[in-house]
GROMACS .gro file of C-alpha atoms in nm:
model
  278
    1MET     CA    1  -2.592   1.875   6.558
    2LYS     CA    2  -2.455   2.196   6.411
    3LYS     CA    3  -2.522   2.239   6.042
    4LYS     CA    4  -2.205   2.202   5.837
    5ILE     CA    5  -2.047   2.532   5.728
    6PHE     CA    6  -1.881   2.550   5.389
    7THR     CA    7  -1.564   2.752   5.443
    8LEU     CA    8  -1.311   2.935   5.232
    9THR     CA    9  -0.998   3.133   5.307
   10LEU     CA   10  -0.923   3.409   5.059
   11SER     CA   11  -0.565   3.535   5.067
   12ALA     CA   12  -0.453   3.826   4.854
   13VAL     CA   13  -0.108   3.963   4.791
   14ILE     CA   14  -0.102   4.269   5.013
   15ALA     CA   15   0.231   4.342   5.178
   16SER     CA   16   0.187   4.280   5.549
   17SER     CA   17   0.526   4.407   5.658
   18THR     CA   18   0.512   4.550   6.007
   19ILE     CA   19   0.749   4.282   6.129
   20ALA     CA   20   1.117   4.246   6.054
   21TRP     CA   21   1.143   3.885   5.945
   22VAL     CA   22   1.035   3.693   5.634
   23PRO     CA   23   0.917   3.328   5.613
   24SER     CA   24   1.192   3.101   5.486
   25PHE     CA   25   0.951   2.909   5.262
   26ALA     CA   26   0.892   3.206   5.030
   27GLN     CA   27   0.979   3.100   4.674
   28GLY     CA   28   0.847   3.371   4.442
   29ASN     CA   29   1.002   3.689   4.312
   30GLY     CA   30   0.785   3.955   4.472
   31PRO     CA   31   0.913   4.258   4.667
   32ASP     CA   32   1.017   4.206   5.024
   33VAL     CA   33   1.102   4.396   5.342
   34ASN     CA   34   1.467   4.369   5.442
   35GLY     CA   35   1.479   4.621   5.725
   36LYS     CA   36   1.590   4.926   5.525
   37GLU     CA   37   1.244   5.044   5.421
   38THR     CA   38   1.005   5.271   5.611
   39VAL     CA   39   0.674   5.104   5.687
   40GLN     CA   40   0.391   5.356   5.725
   41THR     CA   41   0.077   5.265   5.922
   42ALA     CA   42  -0.065   5.611   5.999
   43MET     CA   43  -0.304   5.592   5.702
   44LEU     CA   44  -0.472   5.277   5.832
   45THR     CA   45  -0.809   5.302   6.002
   46THR     CA   46  -0.786   5.291   6.380
   47TYR     CA   47  -1.022   5.092   6.597
   48ASP     CA   48  -1.198   5.409   6.716
   49GLU     CA   49  -1.240   5.531   6.358
   50MET     CA   50  -1.388   5.196   6.259
   51SER     CA   51  -1.626   5.202   6.556
   52ASN     CA   52  -1.748   5.551   6.466
   53PHE     CA   53  -1.793   5.445   6.104
   54LEU     CA   54  -2.002   5.142   6.201
   55VAL     CA   55  -2.225   5.344   6.434
   56LYS     CA   56  -2.290   5.606   6.164
   57GLU     CA   57  -2.361   5.347   5.896
   58ASN     CA   58  -2.598   5.167   6.131
   59GLN     CA   59  -2.791   5.492   6.178
   60LYS     CA   60  -2.807   5.552   5.801
   61GLN     CA   61  -2.872   5.203   5.668
   62GLU     CA   62  -3.220   5.066   5.718
   63SER     CA   63  -3.117   4.708   5.638
   64MET     CA   64  -2.815   4.704   5.869
   65ASP     CA   65  -2.800   4.600   6.234
   66LEU     CA   66  -2.495   4.634   6.456
   67GLU     CA   67  -2.427   4.394   6.741
   68VAL     CA   68  -2.145   4.371   6.996
   69ILE     CA   69  -2.063   4.001   7.031
   70GLY     CA   70  -1.800   4.030   7.303
   71LYS     CA   71  -1.480   4.197   7.419
   72THR     CA   72  -1.116   4.163   7.326
   73LYS     CA   73  -0.851   4.094   7.588
   74LYS     CA   74  -0.799   4.472   7.615
   75ASP     CA   75  -1.175   4.532   7.655
   76ARG     CA   76  -1.253   4.657   7.304
   77ASP     CA   77  -1.597   4.576   7.163
   78ILE     CA   78  -1.603   4.310   6.891
   79TYR     CA   79  -1.860   4.408   6.630
   80LEU     CA   80  -2.088   4.203   6.411
   81VAL     CA   81  -2.254   4.379   6.116
   82LYS     CA   82  -2.578   4.207   6.015
   83TYR     CA   83  -2.798   4.216   5.706
   84ILE     CA   84  -3.074   3.963   5.779
   85THR     CA   85  -3.388   4.004   5.568
   86ASN     CA   86  -3.519   3.650   5.595
   87PRO     CA   87  -3.377   3.394   5.841
   88GLU     CA   88  -3.462   3.121   5.588
   89ASN     CA   89  -3.223   3.268   5.329
   90PRO     CA   90  -2.868   3.131   5.291
   91THR     CA   91  -2.636   3.307   5.537
   92ILE     CA   92  -2.274   3.394   5.469
   93LEU     CA   93  -2.021   3.507   5.731
   94PHE     CA   94  -1.727   3.729   5.635
   95LEU     CA   95  -1.444   3.724   5.891
   96THR     CA   96  -1.165   3.983   5.860
   97GLN     CA   97  -0.838   4.059   6.038
   98GLN     CA   98  -0.802   3.751   6.253
   99HIS     CA   99  -0.437   3.848   6.222
  100GLY     CA  100  -0.407   4.207   6.337
  101ASN     CA  101  -0.125   4.289   6.095
  102GLU     CA  102  -0.343   4.200   5.795
  103ALA     CA  103  -0.516   4.535   5.801
  104LEU     CA  104  -0.631   4.577   5.442
  105THR     CA  105  -0.882   4.296   5.480
  106THR     CA  106  -1.073   4.537   5.703
  107GLU     CA  107  -0.989   4.853   5.508
  108GLY     CA  108  -1.096   4.748   5.163
  109ALA     CA  109  -1.394   4.603   4.987
  110LEU     CA  110  -1.366   4.305   5.220
  111ALA     CA  111  -1.521   4.498   5.510
  112LEU     CA  112  -1.559   4.875   5.551
  113ASP     CA  113  -1.595   4.964   5.183
  114TYR     CA  114  -1.828   4.669   5.136
  115ILE     CA  115  -2.046   4.782   5.427
  116ARG     CA  116  -2.065   5.128   5.274
  117HIS     CA  117  -2.151   4.972   4.938
  118LEU     CA  118  -2.434   4.766   5.089
  119GLY     CA  119  -2.591   5.090   5.209
  120SER     CA  120  -2.665   5.205   4.854
  121SER     CA  121  -3.018   5.167   4.721
  122SER     CA  122  -2.919   5.006   4.392
  123GLN     CA  123  -3.140   4.735   4.249
  124SER     CA  124  -2.856   4.482   4.266
  125ASN     CA  125  -2.809   4.550   4.638
  126GLN     CA  126  -3.180   4.519   4.705
  127GLU     CA  127  -3.194   4.187   4.521
  128LEU     CA  128  -2.887   4.063   4.707
  129LEU     CA  129  -3.021   4.150   5.052
  130GLU     CA  130  -3.360   4.000   4.970
  131ASN     CA  131  -3.202   3.665   4.891
  132VAL     CA  132  -2.889   3.636   5.107
  133ASN     CA  133  -2.820   3.711   5.473
  134ILE     CA  134  -2.478   3.870   5.531
  135LEU     CA  135  -2.278   3.875   5.855
  136ILE     CA  136  -1.947   4.064   5.878
  137VAL     CA  137  -1.694   4.065   6.162
  138PRO     CA  138  -1.455   4.354   6.087
  139MET     CA  139  -1.127   4.396   6.275
  140TYR     CA  140  -1.180   4.076   6.473
  141ASN     CA  141  -0.835   4.108   6.634
  142ALA     CA  142  -0.867   4.473   6.735
  143ASP     CA  143  -0.592   4.462   6.998
  144GLY     CA  144  -0.340   4.328   6.749
  145ALA     CA  145  -0.461   4.581   6.491
  146MET     CA  146  -0.381   4.860   6.735
  147GLY     CA  147  -0.055   4.709   6.860
  148ASP     CA  148  -0.199   4.714   7.213
  149VAL     CA  149  -0.042   4.393   7.339
  150ASN     CA  150   0.127   4.240   7.643
  151PHE     CA  151   0.459   4.161   7.472
  152GLU     CA  152   0.755   4.356   7.337
  153LEU     CA  153   0.754   4.493   6.982
  154GLU     CA  154   1.126   4.566   6.942
  155ASN     CA  155   1.150   4.371   6.613
  156TYR     CA  156   0.871   4.564   6.443
  157LEU     CA  157   0.950   4.817   6.168
  158ALA     CA  158   0.652   5.052   6.149
  159SER     CA  159   0.707   5.425   6.186
  160GLY     CA  160   0.354   5.464   6.322
  161ARG     CA  161   0.159   5.220   6.534
  162HIS     CA  162   0.261   4.858   6.519
  163LEU     CA  163   0.019   4.589   6.406
  164THR     CA  164   0.067   4.237   6.539
  165ARG     CA  165  -0.039   3.900   6.404
  166TYR     CA  166  -0.135   3.791   6.754
  167ASN     CA  167  -0.390   3.908   7.009
  168ALA     CA  168  -0.282   4.088   7.327
  169ASP     CA  169  -0.176   3.760   7.493
  170ARG     CA  170   0.032   3.653   7.192
  171LEU     CA  171  -0.224   3.397   7.081
  172ASP     CA  172  -0.282   3.337   6.711
  173LEU     CA  173  -0.660   3.359   6.687
  174ASN     CA  174  -0.655   3.154   6.368
  175ARG     CA  175  -0.508   2.864   6.566
  176ASP     CA  176  -0.760   2.880   6.850
  177HIS     CA  177  -1.085   2.758   6.697
  178VAL     CA  178  -1.088   2.422   6.877
  179ASN     CA  179  -0.954   2.512   7.222
  180LYS     CA  180  -1.116   2.859   7.222
  181VAL     CA  181  -0.880   3.003   7.484
  182ALA     CA  182  -0.886   3.367   7.371
  183PRO     CA  183  -1.186   3.587   7.463
  184GLU     CA  184  -1.214   3.685   7.096
  185THR     CA  185  -1.248   3.322   6.988
  186LYS     CA  186  -1.500   3.246   7.261
  187ALA     CA  187  -1.711   3.544   7.155
  188LEU     CA  188  -1.708   3.441   6.789
  189HIS     CA  189  -1.812   3.084   6.857
  190GLU     CA  190  -2.064   3.150   7.134
  191ASN     CA  191  -2.232   3.458   6.987
  192VAL     CA  192  -2.200   3.408   6.612
  193ILE     CA  193  -2.120   3.050   6.506
  194SER     CA  194  -2.360   2.891   6.757
  195LYS     CA  195  -2.624   3.163   6.740
  196TYR     CA  196  -2.676   3.213   6.367
  197ASP     CA  197  -2.765   2.955   6.104
  198ILE     CA  198  -2.453   3.004   5.890
  199ASP     CA  199  -2.417   2.826   5.556
  200PHE     CA  200  -2.093   2.972   5.424
  201MET     CA  201  -1.789   3.145   5.575
  202ILE     CA  202  -1.517   3.339   5.394
  203ASP     CA  203  -1.211   3.421   5.605
  204PHE     CA  204  -0.993   3.699   5.458
  205HIS     CA  205  -0.615   3.712   5.496
  206HIS     CA  206  -0.310   3.875   5.339
  207GLN     CA  207  -0.066   3.667   5.142
  208GLY     CA  208   0.307   3.727   5.127
  209THR     CA  209   0.446   3.883   4.811
  210GLN     CA  210   0.682   3.591   4.755
  211GLU     CA  211   0.444   3.293   4.769
  212GLU     CA  212   0.479   3.033   4.495
  213TYR     CA  213   0.263   2.731   4.417
  214ASP     CA  214   0.280   2.489   4.126
  215GLY     CA  215   0.606   2.654   4.019
  216LYS     CA  216   0.444   2.993   3.966
  217PRO     CA  217   0.443   3.311   4.179
  218THR     CA  218   0.089   3.360   4.311
  219SER     CA  219  -0.099   3.682   4.366
  220GLY     CA  220  -0.388   3.524   4.551
  221SER     CA  221  -0.519   3.198   4.691
  222LEU     CA  222  -0.858   3.038   4.746
  223LEU     CA  223  -0.805   2.785   5.023
  224THR     CA  224  -1.061   2.526   5.127
  225PRO     CA  225  -1.074   2.294   5.433
  226GLN     CA  226  -0.829   2.004   5.415
  227SER     CA  227  -0.846   1.844   5.759
  228SER     CA  228  -0.908   1.469   5.750
  229GLU     CA  229  -1.183   1.528   6.007
  230VAL     CA  230  -1.389   1.738   5.763
  231LYS     CA  231  -1.647   1.539   5.570
  232GLN     CA  232  -1.586   1.495   5.199
  233GLU     CA  233  -1.920   1.656   5.116
  234VAL     CA  234  -1.816   1.975   5.295
  235LYS     CA  235  -1.479   1.979   5.117
  236GLU     CA  236  -1.649   1.946   4.780
  237GLN     CA  237  -1.908   2.215   4.851
  238SER     CA  238  -1.632   2.449   4.971
  239LYS     CA  239  -1.451   2.394   4.641
  240LYS     CA  240  -1.771   2.486   4.460
  241LEU     CA  241  -1.779   2.811   4.658
  242ALA     CA  242  -1.419   2.878   4.549
  243THR     CA  243  -1.516   2.806   4.189
  244VAL     CA  244  -1.791   3.068   4.204
  245LEU     CA  245  -1.547   3.332   4.334
  246TYR     CA  246  -1.259   3.247   4.103
  247PRO     CA  247  -1.383   3.420   3.783
  248GLY     CA  248  -1.418   3.748   3.972
  249LEU     CA  249  -1.057   3.728   4.092
  250GLU     CA  250  -0.923   3.619   3.755
  251ALA     CA  251  -1.096   3.914   3.587
  252LYS     CA  252  -0.882   4.152   3.795
  253GLY     CA  253  -0.579   4.045   3.595
  254TRP     CA  254  -0.396   3.874   3.879
  255SER     CA  255  -0.108   3.662   3.754
  256HIS     CA  256  -0.189   3.330   3.916
  257VAL     CA  257  -0.462   3.247   4.168
  258PHE     CA  258  -0.397   2.925   4.355
  259LYS     CA  259  -0.712   2.721   4.408
  260TYR     CA  260  -0.858   2.487   4.666
  261ASP     CA  261  -0.579   2.329   4.871
  262GLU     CA  262  -0.515   2.463   5.220
  263PRO     CA  263  -0.145   2.423   5.309
  264THR     CA  264  -0.239   2.296   5.657
  265GLN     CA  265  -0.465   2.024   5.790
  266ASN     CA  266  -0.456   2.180   6.137
  267PRO     CA  267  -0.813   2.149   6.274
  268ASN     CA  268  -0.762   2.463   6.485
  269VAL     CA  269  -0.746   2.686   6.178
  270ALA     CA  270  -1.077   2.856   6.097
  271SER     CA  271  -1.116   2.713   5.748
  272ASN     CA  272  -1.096   2.364   5.896
  273ALA     CA  273  -1.253   2.418   6.239
  274MET     CA  274  -1.573   2.582   6.111
  275ALA     CA  275  -1.630   2.289   5.876
  276LEU     CA  276  -1.595   2.021   6.141
  277PRO     CA  277  -1.907   1.831   6.250
  278ILE     CA  278  -2.010   1.862   6.617
   0.00000   0.00000   0.00000
């Protein structure tokens, strides 16, 4: 039986506005895209730039290993960045950009900057890598991130390349973790989830600027598995993981960080699917 994975979805308020429509459930007072603005994407890291960055960091960093776990629908390599000092240590998986239009989860400290940071020789980094194994999948949905898809993009607003939520076949990768239809999802489950002894997973997403929970506009959310098929022990341990992360988010001065409850019980969503017993 697969060991249970304690999962967490971290959503931050980062405008993800390469599409022309807005969810009708938005209740807050944040800024929005109404079709009159110019959405710039030229400054975002391309897939090729990310690939070159990972290869160079792998050459520089003694503790880092780089693995290709599979191919996207459009034949792009899917990368796994590995820091494994001791297989017996707790292992945490960071998954970024399941949704291709949520680019800053790959750009920022959640992936590329964090990989660069782990290459420093600071004492804190050395202690971290001696005690925790880290796996990172950056730009998981590379085809969507590059707007290289098999469907029309006439409703998209970007002045540069378009970024799509879906993969090239218009599949939402974050709704494919049970059926595993997409090649990206198959690669993740066959060559990461089943291969490595993962204890924790944090799945990074953007959050709309108009989300509201508990009657307050939110600037971030820590979402834990809520499916009825997930064991109570796993739900509780996932909440403990959220509790550990919360003080770091609160210290940033964010207005209101919503904790624990995932708005969906859909077992196909990563935060639920990874926590299911097999």
